[in-house]
Coordinates of C-alpha atoms in Angstrom, one line a residue:
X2 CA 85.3 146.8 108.8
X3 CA 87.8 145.4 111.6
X4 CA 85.4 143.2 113.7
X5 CA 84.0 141.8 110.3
X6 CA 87.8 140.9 109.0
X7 CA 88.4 139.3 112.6
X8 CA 85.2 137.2 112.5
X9 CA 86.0 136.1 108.9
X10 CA 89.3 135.2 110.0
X11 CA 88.1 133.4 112.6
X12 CA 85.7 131.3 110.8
X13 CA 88.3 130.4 107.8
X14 CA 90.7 128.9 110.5
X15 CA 88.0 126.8 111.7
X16 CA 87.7 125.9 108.2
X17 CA 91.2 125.1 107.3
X18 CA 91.2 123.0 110.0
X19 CA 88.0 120.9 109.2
X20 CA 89.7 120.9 105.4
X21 CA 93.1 119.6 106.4
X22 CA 91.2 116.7 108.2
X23 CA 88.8 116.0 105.6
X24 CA 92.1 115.6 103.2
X25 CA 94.3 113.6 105.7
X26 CA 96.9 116.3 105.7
X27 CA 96.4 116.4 109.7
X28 CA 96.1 113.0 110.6
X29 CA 99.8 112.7 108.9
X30 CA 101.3 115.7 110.4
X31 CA 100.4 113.9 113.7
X32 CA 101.5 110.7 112.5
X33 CA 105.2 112.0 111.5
X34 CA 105.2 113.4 115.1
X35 CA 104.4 110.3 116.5
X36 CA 106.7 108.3 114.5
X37 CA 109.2 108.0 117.1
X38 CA 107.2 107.0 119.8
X39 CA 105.8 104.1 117.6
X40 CA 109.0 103.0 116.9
X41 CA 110.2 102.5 119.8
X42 CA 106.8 100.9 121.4
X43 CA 107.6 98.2 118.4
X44 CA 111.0 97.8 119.5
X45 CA 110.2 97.3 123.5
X46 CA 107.8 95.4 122.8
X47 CA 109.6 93.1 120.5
X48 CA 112.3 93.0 123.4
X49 CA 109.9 92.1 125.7
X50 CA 108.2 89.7 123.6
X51 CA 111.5 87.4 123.1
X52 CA 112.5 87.6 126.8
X53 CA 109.3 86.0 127.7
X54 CA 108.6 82.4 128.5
X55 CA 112.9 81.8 128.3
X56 CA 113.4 82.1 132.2
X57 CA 110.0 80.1 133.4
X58 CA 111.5 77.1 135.1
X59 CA 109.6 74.3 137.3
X60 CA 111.6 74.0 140.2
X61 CA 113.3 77.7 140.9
X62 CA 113.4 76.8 143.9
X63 CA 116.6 74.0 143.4
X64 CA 120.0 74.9 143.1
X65 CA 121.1 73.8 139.6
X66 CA 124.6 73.1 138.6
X67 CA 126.0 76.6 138.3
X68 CA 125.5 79.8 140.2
X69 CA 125.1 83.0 138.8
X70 CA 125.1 85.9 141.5
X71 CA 123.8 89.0 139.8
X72 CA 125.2 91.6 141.9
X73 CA 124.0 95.1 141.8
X74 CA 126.1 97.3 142.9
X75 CA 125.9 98.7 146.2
X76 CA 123.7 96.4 147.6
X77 CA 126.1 94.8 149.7
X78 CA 126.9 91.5 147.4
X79 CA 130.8 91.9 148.1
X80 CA 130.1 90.8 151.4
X81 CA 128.3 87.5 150.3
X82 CA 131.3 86.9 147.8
X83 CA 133.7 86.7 150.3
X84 CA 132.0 85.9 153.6
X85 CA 129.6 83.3 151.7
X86 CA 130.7 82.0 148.8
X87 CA 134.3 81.9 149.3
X88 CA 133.6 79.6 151.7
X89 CA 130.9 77.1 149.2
X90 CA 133.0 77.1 146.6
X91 CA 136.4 76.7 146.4
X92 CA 138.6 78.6 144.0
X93 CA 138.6 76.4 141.4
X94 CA 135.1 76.4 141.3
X95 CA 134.9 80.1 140.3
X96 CA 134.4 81.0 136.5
X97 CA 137.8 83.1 136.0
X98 CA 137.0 86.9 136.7
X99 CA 133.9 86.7 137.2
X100 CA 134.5 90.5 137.6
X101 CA 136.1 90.8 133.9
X102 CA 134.1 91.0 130.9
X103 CA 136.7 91.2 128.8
X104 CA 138.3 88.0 130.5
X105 CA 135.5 85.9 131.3
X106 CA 135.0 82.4 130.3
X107 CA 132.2 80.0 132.1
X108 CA 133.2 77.1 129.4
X109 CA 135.1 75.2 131.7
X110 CA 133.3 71.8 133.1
X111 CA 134.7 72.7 136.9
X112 CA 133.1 75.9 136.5
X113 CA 129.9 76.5 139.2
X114 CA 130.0 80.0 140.1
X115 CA 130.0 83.2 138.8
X116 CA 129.7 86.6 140.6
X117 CA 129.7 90.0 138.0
X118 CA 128.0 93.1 137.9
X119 CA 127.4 92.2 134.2
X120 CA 123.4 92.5 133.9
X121 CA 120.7 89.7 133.2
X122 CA 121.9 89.3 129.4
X123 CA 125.4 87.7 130.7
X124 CA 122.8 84.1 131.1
X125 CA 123.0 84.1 127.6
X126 CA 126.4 83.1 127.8
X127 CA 125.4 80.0 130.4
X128 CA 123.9 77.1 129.8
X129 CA 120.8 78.7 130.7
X130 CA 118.8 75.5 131.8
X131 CA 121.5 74.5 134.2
X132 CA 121.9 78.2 135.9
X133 CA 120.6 79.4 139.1
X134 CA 120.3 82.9 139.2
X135 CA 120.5 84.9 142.8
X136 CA 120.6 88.7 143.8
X137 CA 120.3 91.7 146.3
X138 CA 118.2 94.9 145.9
X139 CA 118.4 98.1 148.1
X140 CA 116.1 100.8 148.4
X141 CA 116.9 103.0 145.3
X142 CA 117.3 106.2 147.2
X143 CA 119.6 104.4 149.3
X144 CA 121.4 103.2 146.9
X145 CA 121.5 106.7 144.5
X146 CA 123.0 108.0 147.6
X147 CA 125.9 104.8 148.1
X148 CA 126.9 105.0 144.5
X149 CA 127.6 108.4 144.7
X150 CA 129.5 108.3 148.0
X151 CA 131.6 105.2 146.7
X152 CA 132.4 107.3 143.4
X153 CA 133.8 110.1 145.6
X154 CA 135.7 107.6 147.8
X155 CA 137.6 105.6 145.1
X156 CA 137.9 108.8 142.9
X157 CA 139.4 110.6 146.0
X158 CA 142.0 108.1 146.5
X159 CA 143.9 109.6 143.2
X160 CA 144.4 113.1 144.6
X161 CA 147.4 111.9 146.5
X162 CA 148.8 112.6 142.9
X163 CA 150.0 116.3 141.9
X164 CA 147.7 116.6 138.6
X165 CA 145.1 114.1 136.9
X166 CA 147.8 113.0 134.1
X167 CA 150.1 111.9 136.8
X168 CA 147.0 109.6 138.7
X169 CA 146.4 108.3 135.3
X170 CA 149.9 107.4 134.6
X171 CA 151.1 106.1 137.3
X172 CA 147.5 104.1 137.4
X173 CA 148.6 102.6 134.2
X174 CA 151.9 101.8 135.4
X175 CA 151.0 99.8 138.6
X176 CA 148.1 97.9 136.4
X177 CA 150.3 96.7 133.6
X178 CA 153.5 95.7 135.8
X179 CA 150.9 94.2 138.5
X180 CA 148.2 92.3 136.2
X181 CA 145.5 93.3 138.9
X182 CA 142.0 94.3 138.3
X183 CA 141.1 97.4 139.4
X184 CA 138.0 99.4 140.0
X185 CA 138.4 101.3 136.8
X186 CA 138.0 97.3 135.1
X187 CA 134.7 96.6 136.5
X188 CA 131.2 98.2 135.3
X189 CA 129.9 100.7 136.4
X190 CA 132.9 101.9 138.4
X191 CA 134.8 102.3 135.4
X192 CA 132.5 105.1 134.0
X193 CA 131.4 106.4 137.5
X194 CA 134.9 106.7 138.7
X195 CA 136.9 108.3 135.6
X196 CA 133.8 111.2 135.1
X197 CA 134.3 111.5 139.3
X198 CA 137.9 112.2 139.3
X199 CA 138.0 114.5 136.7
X200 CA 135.7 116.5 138.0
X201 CA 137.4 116.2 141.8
X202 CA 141.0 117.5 140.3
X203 CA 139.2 120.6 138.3
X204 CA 137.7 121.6 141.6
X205 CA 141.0 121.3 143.3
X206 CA 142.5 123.1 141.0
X207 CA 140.0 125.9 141.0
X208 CA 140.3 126.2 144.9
X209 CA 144.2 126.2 145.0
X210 CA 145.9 122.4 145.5
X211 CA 146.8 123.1 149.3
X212 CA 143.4 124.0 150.5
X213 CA 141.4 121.6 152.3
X214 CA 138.8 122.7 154.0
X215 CA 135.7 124.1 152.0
X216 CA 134.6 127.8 153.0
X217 CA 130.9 126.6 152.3
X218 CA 129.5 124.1 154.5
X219 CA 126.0 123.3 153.7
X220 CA 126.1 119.7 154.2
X221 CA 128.0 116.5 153.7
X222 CA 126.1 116.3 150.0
X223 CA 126.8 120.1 148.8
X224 CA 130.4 121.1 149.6
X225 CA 130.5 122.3 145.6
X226 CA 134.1 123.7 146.3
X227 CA 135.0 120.0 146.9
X228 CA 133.0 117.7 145.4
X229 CA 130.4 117.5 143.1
X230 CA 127.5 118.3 144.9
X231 CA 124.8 115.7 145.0
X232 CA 122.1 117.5 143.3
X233 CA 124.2 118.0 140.1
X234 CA 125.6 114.3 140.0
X235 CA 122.0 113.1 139.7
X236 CA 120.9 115.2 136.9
X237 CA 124.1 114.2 134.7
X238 CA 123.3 112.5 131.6
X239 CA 126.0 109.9 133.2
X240 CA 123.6 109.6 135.9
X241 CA 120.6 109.1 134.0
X242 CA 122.5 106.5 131.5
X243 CA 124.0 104.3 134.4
X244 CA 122.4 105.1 137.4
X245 CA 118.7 105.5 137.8
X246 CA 116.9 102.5 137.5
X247 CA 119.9 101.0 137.4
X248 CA 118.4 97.7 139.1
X249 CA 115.7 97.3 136.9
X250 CA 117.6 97.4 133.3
X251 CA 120.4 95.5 134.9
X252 CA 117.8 92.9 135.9
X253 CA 116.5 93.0 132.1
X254 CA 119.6 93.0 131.1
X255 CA 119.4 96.5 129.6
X256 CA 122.7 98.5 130.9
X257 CA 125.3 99.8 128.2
X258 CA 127.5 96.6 129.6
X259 CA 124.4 94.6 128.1
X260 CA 125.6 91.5 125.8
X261 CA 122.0 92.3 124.0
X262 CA 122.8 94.1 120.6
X263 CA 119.2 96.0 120.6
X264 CA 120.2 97.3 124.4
X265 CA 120.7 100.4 123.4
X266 CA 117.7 101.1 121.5
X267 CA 115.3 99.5 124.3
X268 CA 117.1 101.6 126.9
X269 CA 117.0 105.1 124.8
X270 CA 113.4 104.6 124.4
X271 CA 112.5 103.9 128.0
X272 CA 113.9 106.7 128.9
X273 CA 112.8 109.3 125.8
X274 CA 109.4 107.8 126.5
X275 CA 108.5 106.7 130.5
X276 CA 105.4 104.9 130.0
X277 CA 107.3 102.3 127.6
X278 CA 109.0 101.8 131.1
X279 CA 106.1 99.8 132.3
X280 CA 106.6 96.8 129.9
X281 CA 110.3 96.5 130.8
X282 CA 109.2 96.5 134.3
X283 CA 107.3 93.2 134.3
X284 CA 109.9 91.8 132.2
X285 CA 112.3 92.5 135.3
X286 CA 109.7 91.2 138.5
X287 CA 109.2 87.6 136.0
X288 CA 113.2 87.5 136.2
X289 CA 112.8 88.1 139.9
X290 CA 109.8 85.9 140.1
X291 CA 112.1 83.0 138.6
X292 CA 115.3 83.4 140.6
X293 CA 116.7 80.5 143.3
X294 CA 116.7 83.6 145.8
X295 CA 116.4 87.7 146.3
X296 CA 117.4 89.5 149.4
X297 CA 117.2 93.1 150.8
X298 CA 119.9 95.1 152.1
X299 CA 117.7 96.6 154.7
X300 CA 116.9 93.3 156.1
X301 CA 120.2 92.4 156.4
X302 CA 120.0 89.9 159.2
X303 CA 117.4 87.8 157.9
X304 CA 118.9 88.2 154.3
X305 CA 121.8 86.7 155.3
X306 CA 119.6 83.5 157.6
X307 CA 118.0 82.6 154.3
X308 CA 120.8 82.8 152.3
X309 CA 122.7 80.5 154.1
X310 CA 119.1 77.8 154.3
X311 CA 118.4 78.7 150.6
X312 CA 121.5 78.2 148.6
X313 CA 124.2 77.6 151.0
X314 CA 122.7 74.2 152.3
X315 CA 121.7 73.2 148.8
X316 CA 125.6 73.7 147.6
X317 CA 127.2 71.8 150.9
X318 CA 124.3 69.4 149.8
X319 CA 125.2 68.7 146.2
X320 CA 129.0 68.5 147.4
X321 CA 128.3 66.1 149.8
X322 CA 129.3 67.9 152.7
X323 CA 127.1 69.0 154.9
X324 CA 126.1 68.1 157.7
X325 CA 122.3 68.4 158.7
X326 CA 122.3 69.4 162.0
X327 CA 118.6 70.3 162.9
X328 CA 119.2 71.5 166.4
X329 CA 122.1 73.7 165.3
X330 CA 120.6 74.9 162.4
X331 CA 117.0 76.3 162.9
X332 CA 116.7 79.1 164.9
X333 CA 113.3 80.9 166.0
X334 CA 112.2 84.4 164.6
X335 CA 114.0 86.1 167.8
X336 CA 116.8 84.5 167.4
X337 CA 119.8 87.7 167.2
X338 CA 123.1 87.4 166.0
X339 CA 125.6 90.4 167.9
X340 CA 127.6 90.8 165.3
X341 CA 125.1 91.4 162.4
X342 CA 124.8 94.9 163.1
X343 CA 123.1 97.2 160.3
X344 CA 125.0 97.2 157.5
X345 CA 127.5 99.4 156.3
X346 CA 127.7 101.1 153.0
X347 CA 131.1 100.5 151.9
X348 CA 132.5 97.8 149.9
X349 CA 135.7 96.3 148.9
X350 CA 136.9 97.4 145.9
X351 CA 139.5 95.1 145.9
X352 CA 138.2 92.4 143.5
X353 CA 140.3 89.5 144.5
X354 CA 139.4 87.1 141.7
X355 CA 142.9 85.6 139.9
X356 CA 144.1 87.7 136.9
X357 CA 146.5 84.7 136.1
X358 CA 144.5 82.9 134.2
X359 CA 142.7 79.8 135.3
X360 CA 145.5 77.3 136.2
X361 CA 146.3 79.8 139.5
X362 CA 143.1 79.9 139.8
X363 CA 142.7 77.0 142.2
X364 CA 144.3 76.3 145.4
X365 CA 144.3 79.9 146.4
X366 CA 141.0 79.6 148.5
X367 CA 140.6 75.9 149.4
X368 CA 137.4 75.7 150.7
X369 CA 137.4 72.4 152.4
X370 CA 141.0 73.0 153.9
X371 CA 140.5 76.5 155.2
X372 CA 137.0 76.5 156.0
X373 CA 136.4 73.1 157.0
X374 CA 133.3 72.6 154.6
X375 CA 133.2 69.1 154.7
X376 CA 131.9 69.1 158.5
X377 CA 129.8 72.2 157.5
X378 CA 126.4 72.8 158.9
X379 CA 124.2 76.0 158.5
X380 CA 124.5 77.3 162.1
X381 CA 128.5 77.2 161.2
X382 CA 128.1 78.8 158.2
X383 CA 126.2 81.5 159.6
X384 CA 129.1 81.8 162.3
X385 CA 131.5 81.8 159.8
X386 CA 129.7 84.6 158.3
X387 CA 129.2 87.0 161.3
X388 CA 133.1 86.4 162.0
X389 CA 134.1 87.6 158.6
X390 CA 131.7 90.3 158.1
X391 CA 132.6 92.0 161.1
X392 CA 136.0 91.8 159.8
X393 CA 135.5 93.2 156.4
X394 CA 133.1 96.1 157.7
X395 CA 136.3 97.3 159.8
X396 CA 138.8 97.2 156.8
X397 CA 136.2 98.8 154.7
X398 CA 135.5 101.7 157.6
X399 CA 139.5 102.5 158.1
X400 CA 139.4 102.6 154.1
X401 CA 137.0 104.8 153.4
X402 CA 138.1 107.3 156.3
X403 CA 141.8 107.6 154.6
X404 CA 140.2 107.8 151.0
X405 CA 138.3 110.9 152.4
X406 CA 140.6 112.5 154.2
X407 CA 141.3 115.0 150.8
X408 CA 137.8 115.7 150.7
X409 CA 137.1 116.2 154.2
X410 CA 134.2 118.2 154.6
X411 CA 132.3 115.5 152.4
X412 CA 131.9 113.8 155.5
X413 CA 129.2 111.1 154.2
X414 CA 127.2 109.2 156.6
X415 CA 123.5 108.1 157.5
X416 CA 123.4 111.4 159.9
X417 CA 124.6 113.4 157.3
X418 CA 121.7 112.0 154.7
X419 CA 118.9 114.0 156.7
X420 CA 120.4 117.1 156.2
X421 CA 119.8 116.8 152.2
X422 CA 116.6 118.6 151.0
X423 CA 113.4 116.8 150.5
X424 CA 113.4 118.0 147.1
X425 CA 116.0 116.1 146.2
X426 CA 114.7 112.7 148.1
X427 CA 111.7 113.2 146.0
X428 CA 113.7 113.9 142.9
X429 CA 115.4 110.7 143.4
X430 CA 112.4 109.0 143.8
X431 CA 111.0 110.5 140.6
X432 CA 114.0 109.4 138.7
X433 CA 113.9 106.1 140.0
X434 CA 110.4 105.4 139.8
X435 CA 111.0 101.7 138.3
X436 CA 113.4 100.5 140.3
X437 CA 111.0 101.8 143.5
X438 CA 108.2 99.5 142.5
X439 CA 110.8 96.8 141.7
X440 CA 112.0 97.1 145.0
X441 CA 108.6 97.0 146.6
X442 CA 108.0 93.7 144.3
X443 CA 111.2 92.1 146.0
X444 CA 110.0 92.5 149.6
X445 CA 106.8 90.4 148.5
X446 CA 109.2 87.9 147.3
X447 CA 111.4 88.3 150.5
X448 CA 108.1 87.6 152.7
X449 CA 107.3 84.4 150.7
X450 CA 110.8 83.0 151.1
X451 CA 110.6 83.7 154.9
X452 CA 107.4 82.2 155.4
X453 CA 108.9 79.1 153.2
X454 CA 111.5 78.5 154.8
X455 CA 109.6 78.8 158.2
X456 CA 107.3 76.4 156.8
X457 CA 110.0 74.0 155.9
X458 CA 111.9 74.1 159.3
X459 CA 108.8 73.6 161.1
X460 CA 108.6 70.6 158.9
X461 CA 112.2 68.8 159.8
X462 CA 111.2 69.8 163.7
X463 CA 107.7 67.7 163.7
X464 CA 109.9 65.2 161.6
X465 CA 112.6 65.1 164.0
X466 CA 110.1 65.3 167.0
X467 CA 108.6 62.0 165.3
X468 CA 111.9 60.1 164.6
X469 CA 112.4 60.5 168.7
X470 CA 109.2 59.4 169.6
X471 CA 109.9 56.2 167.1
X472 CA 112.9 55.5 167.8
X473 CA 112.1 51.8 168.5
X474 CA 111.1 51.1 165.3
X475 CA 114.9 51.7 164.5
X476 CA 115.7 49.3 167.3
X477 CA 113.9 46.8 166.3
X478 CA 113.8 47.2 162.1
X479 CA 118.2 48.1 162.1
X480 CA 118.0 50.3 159.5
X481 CA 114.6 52.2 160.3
X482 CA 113.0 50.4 157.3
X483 CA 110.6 47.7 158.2
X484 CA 108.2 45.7 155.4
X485 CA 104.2 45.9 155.7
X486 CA 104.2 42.0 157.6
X487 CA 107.1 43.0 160.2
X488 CA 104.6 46.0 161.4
X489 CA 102.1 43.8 161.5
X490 CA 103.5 41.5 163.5
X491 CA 105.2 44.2 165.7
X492 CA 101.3 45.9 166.3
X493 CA 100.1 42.5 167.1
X494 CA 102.8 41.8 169.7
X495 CA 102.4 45.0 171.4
X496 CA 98.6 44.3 171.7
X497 CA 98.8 40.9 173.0
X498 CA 101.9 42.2 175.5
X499 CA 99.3 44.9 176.7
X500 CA 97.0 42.6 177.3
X501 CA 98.7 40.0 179.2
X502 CA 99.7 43.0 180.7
X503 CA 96.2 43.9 182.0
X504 CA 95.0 40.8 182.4
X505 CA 97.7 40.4 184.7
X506 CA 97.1 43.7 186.7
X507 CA 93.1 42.5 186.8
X508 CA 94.2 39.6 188.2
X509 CA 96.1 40.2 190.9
X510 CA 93.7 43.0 191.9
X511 CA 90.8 40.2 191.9
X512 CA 93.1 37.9 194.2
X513 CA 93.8 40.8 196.8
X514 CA 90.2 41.8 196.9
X515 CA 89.4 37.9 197.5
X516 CA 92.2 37.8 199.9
X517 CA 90.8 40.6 201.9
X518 CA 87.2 39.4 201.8
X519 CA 88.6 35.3 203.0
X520 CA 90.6 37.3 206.0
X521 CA 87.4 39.4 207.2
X522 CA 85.4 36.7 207.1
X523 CA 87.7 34.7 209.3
X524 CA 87.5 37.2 211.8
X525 CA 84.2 37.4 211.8
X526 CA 84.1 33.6 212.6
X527 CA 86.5 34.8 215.7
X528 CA 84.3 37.0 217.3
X529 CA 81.0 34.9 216.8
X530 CA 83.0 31.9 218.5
X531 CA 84.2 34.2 221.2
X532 CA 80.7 35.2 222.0
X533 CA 78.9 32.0 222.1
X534 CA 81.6 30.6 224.9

């Protein structure tokens, strides 16, 4: 009777199944499941469907009236604050604290530049038709690995205090009295930082507060006595919320800094369901698609060349000031700079912006007084630069050396990097998978701006090559600018100089060769004469 009851039993689940479809019970079991997921495909989409068709603009490629540098963080854009733009725009020109969200205000009429870590959705604050948007992406690994160093570093700098109360006192104290912007003000650093330091005292406290060195040394990236070991920091849930793919929803405008009220949402589902992640991915390459300019940390070098061709001459050209100097300014694909060295991964934290509001806000970096903008070309910008960058990297090396010094055996650098697992390279990856293909994305638009800009210098050469070879014209015209009859006249008076010119030569040739025939004829005469007597 058993293998009957089994076969029966069998059969009826079969059945119950065919019944439950045939009544619709199934179809809304699976429907209830899938709830979720169709909710948020609605709302990404919805997202998605509003952002499109706002940023398309005719001319990207010229700099409107005011500048917003998107900067993500750790991509090197400190250095293009103060080695480049400091030196475009003077400090009045700056929106005050660009840096501060809390503080920021791009109503006033002087205002033409603002730098922030605040994602895309901070444009909805600007007059969005007469904003340029710029930026800098890194290699996401590259950057996973920089974000995490430079949370160690700044968090590090507070164990100089007995206990983590004391750091956050006397933190407080030196803010209030000093009306400076800290690290802790700016996004992300002021999530990253907080979640790093905490965890940096428990750890000293677990080890005993006057040991140093770590008894486990694996490599720079797992000293777990220490620091929070690398492999943990990027499977926090703070990671996942700030971190990974960090580029991309900053470039959507998507972070939990986002000024977009639905941010949340669109983010939670993205990341609760990856392949939604696709649709917020072309959302982010049109965004870079429409920008004035995107560079690459990698390519630092080059970055920095079209920088300076791409914005900077169109700001010292809408100010009036600069001074085209083709000779100076275009420089051949091997050209090398000595100082612009590979770049570095730290970066100031000091965020120098005025905290007194905007009437100190100008004066304080005059660019046409300090800098000598208004004899600026693009070869002494790019001077300029090199001289200041090599300057910052050194502050920012003997900085970072003293802010590790209490965590000493998390000796980060590039040599260190190879020693972490491949596991966790391809883990990063993984996590990152957005901003990777984003990344790849920019490098096609780096290769078009570089073969622009070629394009366009090869231009002013042949023009410049032209204007020498036809520099009469500007002889005779005065101003360079002659009317249709004047070149008429000038084409006919060449003609007929050339050929009274040749008639001449023909001439004088004909009366030589007659000259010469009239004398050998004489002498022909002679010797006929001579023989006859």
């Amino acid at each position: 009777m058993a293998r009957p009851a089994l076969g029966f039993g069998a059969r009826e689940f079969a059945l119950l199944l065919v019944l439950l479809v045939s009544v619709g019970l199934l179809p809304l079991v699976r429907s209830s499941s899938d709830d979720g997921y169709g909710r948020c495909e609605r709302a990404v989409r919805g997202w998605a469907e509003s952002s499109a068709g706002r940023d398309k603009d005719g001319d990207k490629l010229s700099l409107k009236d005011l500048l917003f540098f998107l900067h993500v963080p750790r991509t090197g854009g400190r250095t293009y604050f103060h080695c480049f733009l400091k030196k475009l725009y003077t400090n009045a020109q700056e929106c005050p604290r660009s840096y501060d969200k809390l503080r920021f205000d791009p109503s006033h009429p002087d205002c033409k530049l603002v730098v922030s870590h605040d994602d895309y959705s901070l444009t909805s604050k600007l007059p969005r038709e007469r904003t340029s948007v710029v930026t800098i992406l890194r290699n996401p690994v590259d950057r996973v690995f920089s974000t995490y160093e430079f949370s160690v570093e700044v968090a590090a700098r507070f164990l100089v205090h007995p206990n983590l109360t004391s750091a956050k006192l006397m933190t407080t104290r030196v803010l209030t009295k000093s009306r400076a912007v800290s690290t802790l003000d700016i996004w992300p650093w002021k999530y990253l930082v907080p979640w790093m330091r905490e965890d940096l005292f428990a750890r000293r406290d677990a080890r005993g507060i006057d040991k140093v060195h770590s008894s486990k040394k694996v490599n720079a990236y797992d000293v777990e006595d220490m620091v929070m070991p690398l492999h943990q920091y990027i499977n926090d849930p703070v990671a996942h919320e700030i971190i990974h793919n960090g580029a991309t929803f900053q470039i959507t405008g998507l972070t939990n800094n986002s000024y977009f009220d639905g941010a949340h949402e669109v983010r939670h589902c993205v990341r609760k369901h990856p392949d939604l992640g696709r649709i917020v991915l072309e959302v982010a390459k049109n965004r870079l698609d429409q920008m004035l300019y995107v560079g690459l940390t990698e390519d630092h070098e080059e970055s920095a060349r079209l920088f300076a061709h791409m914005v900077g001459a169109q700001v010292l050209s809408q100010s009036g000031t600069l001074n085209l100097d083709l000779k100076e300014d275009l420089h051949s694909e091997n050209d090398s700079h000595p100082s612009m060295v590979e770049p570095e991964d730290e970066e100031t934290n000091e965020h120098l912006n005025s905290t007194h509001g905007w009437q100190n806000n100008g004066g304080l970096n005059s660019t046409s007084d300090e800098h000598g903008k208004g004899n600026m070309t693009v070869g002494k910008l790019m001077e300029a630069y090199e001289t200041c960058i090599a300057k910052l990297r050194k502050s920012q090396s003997n900085r970072r050396k003293i802010s590790l010094k209490k965590v000493g055996e998390a000796n980060f650098s590039k040599e260190a990097r190879k020693l972490v697992p491949e596991a966790i390279l391809n883990q990063i990856i993984l996590l990152n998978s957005l901003d990777m293909e984003l990344y790849d994305h920019a490098k096609k638009i780096f290769t078009q701006e570089h073969l622009l800009l070629k394009a366009q210098q090869d231009v002013a050469a042949q023009l410049e090559q032209l204007s020498e070879q036809k520099g009469w014209i500007g002889v005779v015209c005065g101003d360079g600018i002659c009317s249709p009859w004047m070149v008429v006249m000038l084409g006919l008076g060449i003609t007929v100089i050339i050929a009274l010119v040749s008639f001449a030569v023909t001439t004088r040739r004909r009366t030589s060769k007659l000259k010469f025939i009239f004398k050998l004829r004489d002498v022909k005469r002679k010797k006929i004469e001579v023989a006859y007597w």
